[in-house]
Amino acid sequence: MFKIKVLTPSDSIKFWYVKSIKRGSKSFAGTTDISDAKTYRKTKPVNALLDYFLSNGINYVLLDTNSD
């Protein structure tokens, strides 16, 4: 399980955490508060969003939530 951190260094807000994936898996609702970010696992919508990020040069980090 993991949270998704999307890096946006050229914007005034430098990163977003994914709060929800929108229909079509090409956009998301974001938050700057990690506690509001949703925890995900590899599913079709999540994979589609990450593939979209990769194909459009959008950088992201998967933050492991299984660590103690």
Tab-separated table of N, CA and C in Angstrom, residues 30 34-35:
chain	number	residue	atom	x	y	z
A	30	GLY	N	-6.203	16.674	-5.513
A	30	GLY	CA	-4.993	16.678	-4.710
A	30	GLY	C	-5.139	17.435	-3.412
A	34	ILE	N	-0.545	15.343	3.866
A	34	ILE	CA	-0.391	13.901	3.678
A	34	ILE	C	-1.449	13.106	4.429
A	35	SER	N	-1.951	13.642	5.513
A	35	SER	CA	-2.978	12.909	6.263
A	35	SER	C	-4.308	12.848	5.507
